[in-house]
PDB file of C-alpha atoms in Angstrom:
ATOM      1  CA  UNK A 599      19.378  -4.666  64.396  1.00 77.00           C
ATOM      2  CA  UNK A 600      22.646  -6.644  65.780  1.00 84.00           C
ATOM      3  CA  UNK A 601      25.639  -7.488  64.249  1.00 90.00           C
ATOM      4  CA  UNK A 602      28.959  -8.928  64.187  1.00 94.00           C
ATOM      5  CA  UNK A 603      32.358  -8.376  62.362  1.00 96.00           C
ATOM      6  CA  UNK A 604      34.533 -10.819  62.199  1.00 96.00           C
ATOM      7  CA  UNK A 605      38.135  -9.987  61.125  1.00 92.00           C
ATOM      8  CA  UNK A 606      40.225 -11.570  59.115  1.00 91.00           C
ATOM      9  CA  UNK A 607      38.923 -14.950  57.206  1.00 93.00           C
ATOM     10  CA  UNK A 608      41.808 -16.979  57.869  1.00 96.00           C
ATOM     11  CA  UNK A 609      44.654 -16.566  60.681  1.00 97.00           C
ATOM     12  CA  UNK A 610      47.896 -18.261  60.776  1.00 97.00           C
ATOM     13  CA  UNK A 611      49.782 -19.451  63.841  1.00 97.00           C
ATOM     14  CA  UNK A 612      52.220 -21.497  64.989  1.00 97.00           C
ATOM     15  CA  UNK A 613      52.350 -24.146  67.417  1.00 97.00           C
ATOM     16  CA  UNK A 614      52.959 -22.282  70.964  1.00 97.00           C
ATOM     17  CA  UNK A 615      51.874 -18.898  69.857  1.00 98.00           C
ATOM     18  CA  UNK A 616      49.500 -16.419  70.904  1.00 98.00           C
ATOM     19  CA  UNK A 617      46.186 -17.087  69.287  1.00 98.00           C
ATOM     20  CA  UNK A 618      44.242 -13.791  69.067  1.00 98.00           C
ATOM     21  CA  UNK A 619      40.682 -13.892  66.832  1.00 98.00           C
ATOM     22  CA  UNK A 620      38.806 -10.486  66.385  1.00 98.00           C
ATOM     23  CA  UNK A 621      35.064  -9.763  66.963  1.00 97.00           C
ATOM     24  CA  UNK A 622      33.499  -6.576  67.048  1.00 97.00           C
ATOM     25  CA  UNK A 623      29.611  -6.184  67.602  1.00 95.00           C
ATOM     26  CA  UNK A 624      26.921  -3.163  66.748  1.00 92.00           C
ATOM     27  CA  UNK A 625      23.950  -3.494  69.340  1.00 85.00           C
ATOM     28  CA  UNK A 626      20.947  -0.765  70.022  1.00 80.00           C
ATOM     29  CA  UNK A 627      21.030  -3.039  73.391  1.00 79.00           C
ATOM     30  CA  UNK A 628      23.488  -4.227  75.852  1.00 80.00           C
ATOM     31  CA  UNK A 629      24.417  -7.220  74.230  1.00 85.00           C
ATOM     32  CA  UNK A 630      25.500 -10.962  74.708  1.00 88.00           C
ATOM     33  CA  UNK A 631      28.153 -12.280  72.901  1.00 91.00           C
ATOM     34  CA  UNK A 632      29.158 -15.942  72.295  1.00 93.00           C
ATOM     35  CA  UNK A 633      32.280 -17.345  70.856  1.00 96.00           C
ATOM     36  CA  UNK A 634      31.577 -21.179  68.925  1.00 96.00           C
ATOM     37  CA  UNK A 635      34.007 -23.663  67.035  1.00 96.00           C
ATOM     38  CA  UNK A 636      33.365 -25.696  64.162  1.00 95.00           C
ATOM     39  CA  UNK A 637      35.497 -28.769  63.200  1.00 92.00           C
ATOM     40  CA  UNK A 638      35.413 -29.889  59.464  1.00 87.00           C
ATOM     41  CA  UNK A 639      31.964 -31.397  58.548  1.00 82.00           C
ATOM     42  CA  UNK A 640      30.741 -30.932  61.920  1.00 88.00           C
ATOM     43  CA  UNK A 641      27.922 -28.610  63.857  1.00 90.00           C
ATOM     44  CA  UNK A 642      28.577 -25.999  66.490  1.00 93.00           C
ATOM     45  CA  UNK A 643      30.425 -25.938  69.743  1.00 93.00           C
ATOM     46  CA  UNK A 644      30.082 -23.357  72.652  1.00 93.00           C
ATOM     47  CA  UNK A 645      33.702 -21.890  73.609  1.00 95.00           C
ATOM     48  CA  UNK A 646      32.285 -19.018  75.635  1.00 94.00           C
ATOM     49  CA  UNK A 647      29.903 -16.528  76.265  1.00 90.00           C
ATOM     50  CA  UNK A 648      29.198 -13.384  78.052  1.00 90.00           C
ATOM     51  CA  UNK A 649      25.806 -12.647  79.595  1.00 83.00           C
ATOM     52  CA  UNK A 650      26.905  -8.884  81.589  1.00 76.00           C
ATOM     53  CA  UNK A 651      28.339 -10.637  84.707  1.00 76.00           C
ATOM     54  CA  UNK A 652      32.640 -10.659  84.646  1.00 86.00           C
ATOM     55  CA  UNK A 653      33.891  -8.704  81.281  1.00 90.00           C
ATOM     56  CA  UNK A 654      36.877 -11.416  81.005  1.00 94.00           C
ATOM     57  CA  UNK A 655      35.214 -14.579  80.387  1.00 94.00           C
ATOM     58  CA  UNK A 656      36.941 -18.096  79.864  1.00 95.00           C
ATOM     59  CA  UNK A 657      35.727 -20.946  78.201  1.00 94.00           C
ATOM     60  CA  UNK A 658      37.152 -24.487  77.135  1.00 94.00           C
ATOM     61  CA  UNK A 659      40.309 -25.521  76.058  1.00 93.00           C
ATOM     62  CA  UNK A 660      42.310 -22.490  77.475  1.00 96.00           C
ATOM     63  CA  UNK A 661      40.365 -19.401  75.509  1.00 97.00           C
ATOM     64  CA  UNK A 662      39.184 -16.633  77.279  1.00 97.00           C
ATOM     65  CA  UNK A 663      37.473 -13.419  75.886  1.00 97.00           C
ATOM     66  CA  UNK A 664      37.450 -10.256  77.236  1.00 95.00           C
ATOM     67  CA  UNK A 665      34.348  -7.703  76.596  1.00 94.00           C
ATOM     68  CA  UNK A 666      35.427  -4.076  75.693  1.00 94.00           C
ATOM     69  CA  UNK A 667      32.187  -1.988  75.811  1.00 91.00           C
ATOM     70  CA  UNK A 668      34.046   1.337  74.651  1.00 93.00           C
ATOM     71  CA  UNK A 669      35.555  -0.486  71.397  1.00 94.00           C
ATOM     72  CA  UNK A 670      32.271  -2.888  71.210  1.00 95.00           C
ATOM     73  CA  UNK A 671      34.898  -5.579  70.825  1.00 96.00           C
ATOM     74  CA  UNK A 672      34.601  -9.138  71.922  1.00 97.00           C
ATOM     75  CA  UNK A 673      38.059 -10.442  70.963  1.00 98.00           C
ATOM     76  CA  UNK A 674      38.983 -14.330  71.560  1.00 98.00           C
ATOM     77  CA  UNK A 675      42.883 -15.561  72.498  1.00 98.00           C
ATOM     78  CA  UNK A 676      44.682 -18.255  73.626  1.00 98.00           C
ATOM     79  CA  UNK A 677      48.122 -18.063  75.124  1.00 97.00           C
ATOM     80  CA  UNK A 678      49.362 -20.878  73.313  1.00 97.00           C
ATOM     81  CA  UNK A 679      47.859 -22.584  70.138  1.00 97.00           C
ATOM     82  CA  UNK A 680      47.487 -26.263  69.843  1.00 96.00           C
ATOM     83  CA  UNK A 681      47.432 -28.056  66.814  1.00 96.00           C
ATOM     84  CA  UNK A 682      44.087 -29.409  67.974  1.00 95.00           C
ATOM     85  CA  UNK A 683      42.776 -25.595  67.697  1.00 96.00           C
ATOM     86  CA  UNK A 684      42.893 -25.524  63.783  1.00 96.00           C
ATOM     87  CA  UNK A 685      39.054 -25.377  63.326  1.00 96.00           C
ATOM     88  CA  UNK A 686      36.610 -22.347  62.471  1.00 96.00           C
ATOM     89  CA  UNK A 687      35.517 -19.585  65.279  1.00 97.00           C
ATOM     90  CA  UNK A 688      32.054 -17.917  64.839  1.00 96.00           C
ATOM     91  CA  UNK A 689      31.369 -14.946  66.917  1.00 96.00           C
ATOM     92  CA  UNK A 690      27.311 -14.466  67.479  1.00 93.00           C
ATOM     93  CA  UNK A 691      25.634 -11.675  69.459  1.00 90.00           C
ATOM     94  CA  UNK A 692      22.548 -11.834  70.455  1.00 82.00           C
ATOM     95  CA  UNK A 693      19.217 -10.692  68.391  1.00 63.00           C
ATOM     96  CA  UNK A 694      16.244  -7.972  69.165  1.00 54.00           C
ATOM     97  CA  UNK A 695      13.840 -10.466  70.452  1.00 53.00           C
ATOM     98  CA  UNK A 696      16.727 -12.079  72.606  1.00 54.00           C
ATOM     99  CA  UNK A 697      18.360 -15.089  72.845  1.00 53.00           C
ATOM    100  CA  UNK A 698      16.521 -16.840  70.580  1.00 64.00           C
ATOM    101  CA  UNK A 699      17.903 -15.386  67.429  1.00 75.00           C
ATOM    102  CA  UNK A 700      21.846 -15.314  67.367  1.00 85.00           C
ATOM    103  CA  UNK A 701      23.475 -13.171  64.396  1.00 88.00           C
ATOM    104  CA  UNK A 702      26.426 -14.988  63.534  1.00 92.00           C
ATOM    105  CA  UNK A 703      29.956 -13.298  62.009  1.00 94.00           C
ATOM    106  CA  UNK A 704      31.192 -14.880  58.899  1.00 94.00           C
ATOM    107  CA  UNK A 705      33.889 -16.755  60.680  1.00 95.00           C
ATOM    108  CA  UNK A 706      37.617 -17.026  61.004  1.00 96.00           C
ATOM    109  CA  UNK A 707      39.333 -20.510  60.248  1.00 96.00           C
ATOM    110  CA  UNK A 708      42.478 -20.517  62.007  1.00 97.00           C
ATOM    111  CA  UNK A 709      45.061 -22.809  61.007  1.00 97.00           C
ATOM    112  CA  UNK A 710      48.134 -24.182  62.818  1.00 97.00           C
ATOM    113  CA  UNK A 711      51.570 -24.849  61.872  1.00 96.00           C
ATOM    114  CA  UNK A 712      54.104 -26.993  64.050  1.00 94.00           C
TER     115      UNK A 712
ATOM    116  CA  UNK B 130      23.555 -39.882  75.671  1.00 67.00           C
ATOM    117  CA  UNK B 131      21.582 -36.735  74.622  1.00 73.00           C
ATOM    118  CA  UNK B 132      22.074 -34.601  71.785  1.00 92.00           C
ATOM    119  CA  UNK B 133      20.457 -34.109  68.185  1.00 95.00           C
ATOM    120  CA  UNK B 134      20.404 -36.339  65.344  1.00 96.00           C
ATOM    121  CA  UNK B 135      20.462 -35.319  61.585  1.00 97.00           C
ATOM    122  CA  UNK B 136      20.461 -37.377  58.506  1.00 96.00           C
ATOM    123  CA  UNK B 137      20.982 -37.584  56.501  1.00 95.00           C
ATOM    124  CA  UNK B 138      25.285 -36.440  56.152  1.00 94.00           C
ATOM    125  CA  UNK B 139      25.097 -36.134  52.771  1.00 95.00           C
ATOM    126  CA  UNK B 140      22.448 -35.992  50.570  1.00 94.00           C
ATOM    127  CA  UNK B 141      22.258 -35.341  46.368  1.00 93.00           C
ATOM    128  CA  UNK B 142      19.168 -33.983  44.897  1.00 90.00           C
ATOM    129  CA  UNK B 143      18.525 -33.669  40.964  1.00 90.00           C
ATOM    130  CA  UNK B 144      17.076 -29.749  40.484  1.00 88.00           C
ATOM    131  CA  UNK B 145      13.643 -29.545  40.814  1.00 87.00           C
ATOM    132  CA  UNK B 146      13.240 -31.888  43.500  1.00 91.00           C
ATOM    133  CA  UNK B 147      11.971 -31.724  46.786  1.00 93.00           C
ATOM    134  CA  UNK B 148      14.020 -33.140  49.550  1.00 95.00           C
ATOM    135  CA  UNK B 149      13.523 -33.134  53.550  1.00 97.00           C
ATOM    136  CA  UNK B 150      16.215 -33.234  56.224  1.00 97.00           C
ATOM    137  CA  UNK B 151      15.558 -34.554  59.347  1.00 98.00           C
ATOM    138  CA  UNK B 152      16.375 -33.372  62.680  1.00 98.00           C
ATOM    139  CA  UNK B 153      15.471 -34.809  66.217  1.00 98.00           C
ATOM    140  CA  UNK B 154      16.852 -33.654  69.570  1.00 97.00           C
ATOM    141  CA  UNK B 155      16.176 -35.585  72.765  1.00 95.00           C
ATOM    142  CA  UNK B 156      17.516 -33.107  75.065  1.00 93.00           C
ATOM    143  CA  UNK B 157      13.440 -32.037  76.236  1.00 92.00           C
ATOM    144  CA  UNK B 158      14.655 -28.844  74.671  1.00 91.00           C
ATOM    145  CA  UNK B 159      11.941 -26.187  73.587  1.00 90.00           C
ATOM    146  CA  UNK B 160      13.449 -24.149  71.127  1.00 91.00           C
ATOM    147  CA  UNK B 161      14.829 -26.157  67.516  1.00 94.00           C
ATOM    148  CA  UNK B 162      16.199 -23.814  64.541  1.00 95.00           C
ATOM    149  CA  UNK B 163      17.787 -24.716  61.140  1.00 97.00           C
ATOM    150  CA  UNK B 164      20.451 -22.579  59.684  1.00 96.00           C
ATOM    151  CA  UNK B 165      22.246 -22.591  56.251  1.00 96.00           C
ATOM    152  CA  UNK B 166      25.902 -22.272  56.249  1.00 94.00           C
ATOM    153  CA  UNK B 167      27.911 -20.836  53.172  1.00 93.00           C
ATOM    154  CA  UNK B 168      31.605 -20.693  52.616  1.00 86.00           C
ATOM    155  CA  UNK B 169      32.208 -16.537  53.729  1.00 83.00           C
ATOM    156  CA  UNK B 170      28.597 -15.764  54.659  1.00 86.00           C
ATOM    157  CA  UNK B 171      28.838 -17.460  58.216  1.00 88.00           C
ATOM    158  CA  UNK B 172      25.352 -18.893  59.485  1.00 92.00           C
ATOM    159  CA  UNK B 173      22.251 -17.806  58.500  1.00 93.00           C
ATOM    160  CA  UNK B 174      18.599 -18.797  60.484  1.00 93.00           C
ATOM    161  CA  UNK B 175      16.415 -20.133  58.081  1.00 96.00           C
ATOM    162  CA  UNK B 176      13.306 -20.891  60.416  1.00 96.00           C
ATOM    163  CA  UNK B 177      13.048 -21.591  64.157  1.00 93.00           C
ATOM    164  CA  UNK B 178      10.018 -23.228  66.456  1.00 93.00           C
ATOM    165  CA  UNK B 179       9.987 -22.240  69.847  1.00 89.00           C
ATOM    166  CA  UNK B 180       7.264 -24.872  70.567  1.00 90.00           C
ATOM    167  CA  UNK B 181       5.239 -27.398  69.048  1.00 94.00           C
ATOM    168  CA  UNK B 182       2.881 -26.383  66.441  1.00 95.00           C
ATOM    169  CA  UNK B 183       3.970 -22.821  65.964  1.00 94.00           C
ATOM    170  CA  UNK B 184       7.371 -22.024  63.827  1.00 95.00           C
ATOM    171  CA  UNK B 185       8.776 -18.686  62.575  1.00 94.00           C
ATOM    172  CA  UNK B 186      10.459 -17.601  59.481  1.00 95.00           C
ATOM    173  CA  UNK B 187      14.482 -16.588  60.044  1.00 92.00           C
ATOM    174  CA  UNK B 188      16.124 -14.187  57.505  1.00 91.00           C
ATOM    175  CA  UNK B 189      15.996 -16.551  54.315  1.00 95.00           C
ATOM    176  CA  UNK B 190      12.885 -18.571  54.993  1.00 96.00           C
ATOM    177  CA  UNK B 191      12.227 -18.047  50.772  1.00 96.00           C
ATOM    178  CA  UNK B 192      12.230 -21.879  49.207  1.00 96.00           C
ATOM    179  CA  UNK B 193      11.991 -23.470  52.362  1.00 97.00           C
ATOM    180  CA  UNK B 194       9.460 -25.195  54.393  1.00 97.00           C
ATOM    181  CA  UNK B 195       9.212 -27.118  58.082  1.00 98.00           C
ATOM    182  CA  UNK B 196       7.120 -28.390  60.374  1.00 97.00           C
ATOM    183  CA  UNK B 197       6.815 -29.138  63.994  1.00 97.00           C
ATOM    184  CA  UNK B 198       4.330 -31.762  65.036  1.00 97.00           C
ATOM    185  CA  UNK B 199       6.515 -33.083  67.878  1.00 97.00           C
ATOM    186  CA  UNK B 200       8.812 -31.333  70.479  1.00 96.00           C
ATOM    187  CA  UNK B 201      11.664 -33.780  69.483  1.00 97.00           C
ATOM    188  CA  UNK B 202      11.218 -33.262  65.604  1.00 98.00           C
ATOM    189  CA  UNK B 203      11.845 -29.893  63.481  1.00 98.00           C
ATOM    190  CA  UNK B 204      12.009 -31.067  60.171  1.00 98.00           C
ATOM    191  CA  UNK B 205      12.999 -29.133  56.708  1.00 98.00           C
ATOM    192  CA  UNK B 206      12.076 -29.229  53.227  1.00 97.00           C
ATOM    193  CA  UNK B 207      14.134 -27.980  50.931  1.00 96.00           C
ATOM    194  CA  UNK B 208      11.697 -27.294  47.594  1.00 93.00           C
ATOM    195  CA  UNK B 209      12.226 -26.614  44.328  1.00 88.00           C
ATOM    196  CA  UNK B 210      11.746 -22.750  44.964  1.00 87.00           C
ATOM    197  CA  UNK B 211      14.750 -22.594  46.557  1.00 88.00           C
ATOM    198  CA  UNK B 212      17.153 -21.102  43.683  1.00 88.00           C
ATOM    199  CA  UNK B 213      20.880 -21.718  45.256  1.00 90.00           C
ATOM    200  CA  UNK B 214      20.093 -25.051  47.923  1.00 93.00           C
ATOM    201  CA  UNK B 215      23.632 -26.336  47.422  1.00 94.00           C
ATOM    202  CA  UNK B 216      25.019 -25.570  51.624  1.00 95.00           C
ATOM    203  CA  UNK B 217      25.501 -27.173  54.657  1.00 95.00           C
ATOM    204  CA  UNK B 218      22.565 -27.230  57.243  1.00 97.00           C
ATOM    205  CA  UNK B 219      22.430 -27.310  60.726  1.00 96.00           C
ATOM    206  CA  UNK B 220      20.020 -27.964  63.523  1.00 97.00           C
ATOM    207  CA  UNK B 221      20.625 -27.146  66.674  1.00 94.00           C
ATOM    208  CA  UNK B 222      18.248 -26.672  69.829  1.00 93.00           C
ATOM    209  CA  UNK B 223      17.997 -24.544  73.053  1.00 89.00           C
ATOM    210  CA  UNK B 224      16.337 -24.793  76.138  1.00 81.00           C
ATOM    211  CA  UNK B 225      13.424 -23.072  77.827  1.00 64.00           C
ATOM    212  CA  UNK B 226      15.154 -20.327  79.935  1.00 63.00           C
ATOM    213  CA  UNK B 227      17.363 -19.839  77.133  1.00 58.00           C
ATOM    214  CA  UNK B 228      21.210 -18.411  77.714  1.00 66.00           C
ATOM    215  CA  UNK B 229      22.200 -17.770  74.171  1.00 68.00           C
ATOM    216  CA  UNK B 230      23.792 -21.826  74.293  1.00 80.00           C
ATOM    217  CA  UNK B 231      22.514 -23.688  71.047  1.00 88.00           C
ATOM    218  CA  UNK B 232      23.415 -27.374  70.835  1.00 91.00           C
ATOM    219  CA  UNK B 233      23.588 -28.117  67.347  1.00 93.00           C
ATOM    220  CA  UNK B 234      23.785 -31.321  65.346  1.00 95.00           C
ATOM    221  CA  UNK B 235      26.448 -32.623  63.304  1.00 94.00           C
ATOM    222  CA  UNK B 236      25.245 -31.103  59.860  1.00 95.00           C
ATOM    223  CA  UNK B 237      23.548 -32.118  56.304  1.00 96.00           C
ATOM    224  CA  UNK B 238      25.634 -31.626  53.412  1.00 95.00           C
ATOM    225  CA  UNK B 239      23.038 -31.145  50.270  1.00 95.00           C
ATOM    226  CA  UNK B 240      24.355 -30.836  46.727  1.00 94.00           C
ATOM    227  CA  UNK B 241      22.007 -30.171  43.929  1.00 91.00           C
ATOM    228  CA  UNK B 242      23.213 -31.413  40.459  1.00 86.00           C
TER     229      UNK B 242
END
């Protein structure tokens, strides 16, 4: 079975500052790892993912991940937050039977201060 | 301009009523799920179709049923089994040679009173 830890429920930033959003996985199999957003009251987004090609992977709106197979981390940061970043961030790894069946972390909401 | 459809946004159900949510995607995508979202407990697959006429139960298919008569359609019925079906629920869809990308729709919010 696959999973994913999410740290941290809620992070606090402020406008400008390093965003950094931690995701560790547990995989029998060499994994792939996805980062979504969620705005309120609204589905999924892709950010990023990472399907074994370059370890540092960047996505939309400036975020980048980096994939850390000897601390089975997949953390997600942004050099400088936005107030448009305030949303939730899911991490999801991929299941057994493959892509198909994503197992999604419990989320971190990240909120932004000016 | 493609994507998927759900309705409907919000939705109130009296308890033991049955109530469907729709879903349609016209992205020619293969693959439909529906998940339940929680406040804390992240998403969780309730059942996913990875073509028409055949479906499979996710991790809390209990209280829930769906059918797939049409490659655009996945839709879900939330019955009167299902102990706890105040959530959020999301479709979403994924193509044939699938990279782990789900498009999902914009959510039904369902609140049992």
């Amino acid at each position: 079975a696959q999973s994913v830890t999410q740290l941290g429920s809620h992070v606090s930033v402020s406008e400008g500052a390093l965003v950094l959003l931690r995701c560790n996985y547990s995989s029998s199999v060499p994994p792939y790892l996805f980062w979504y957003v969620q705005y309120p009251n609204q589905g999924l987004q892709l950010l990023l993912k990472y399907t074994s090609a370059a370890t540092l992977v960047k996505g939309i709106n400036g975020f980048e991940a980096e994939f850390k197979k000897s601390e089975t981390s997949f953390h997600l940061t942004k050099p400088s937050a936005h107030m448009s970043d305030a949303a939730e961030y899911f991490c999801a790894v991929s299941g057994d039977t493959g892509f198909q069946k994503l197992v999604f972390g419990t989320g971190t909401r990240l909120l932004v201060s000016p | 301009d493609g994507g998927i459809t759900q309705s409907p946004k919000y939705l109130f159900r009296k308890e033991g009523q049955n109530v469907t949510l729709s879903c349609e995607q016209n992205l020619n995508h293969d693959a439909m799920y529906w998940y339940r979202q929680d406040p804390g407990q992240g998403l969780r697959l309730i059942y996913y179709s990875q073509i028409v006429n055949d479906f499979q139960k996710g991790d809390i298919a209990e209280g829930y049923s769906v059918s797939r008569e049409k490659k655009e359609s996945f839709p879900l019925t939330v019955t009167s089994a299902q102990k706890n079906p105040t959530a959020f629920y999301l479709c979403a869809s994924s193509g044939l040679k699938n990279t782990g990308e789900l498009f999902f729709g914009e959510g039904s919010r369902l609140t049992v009173l």
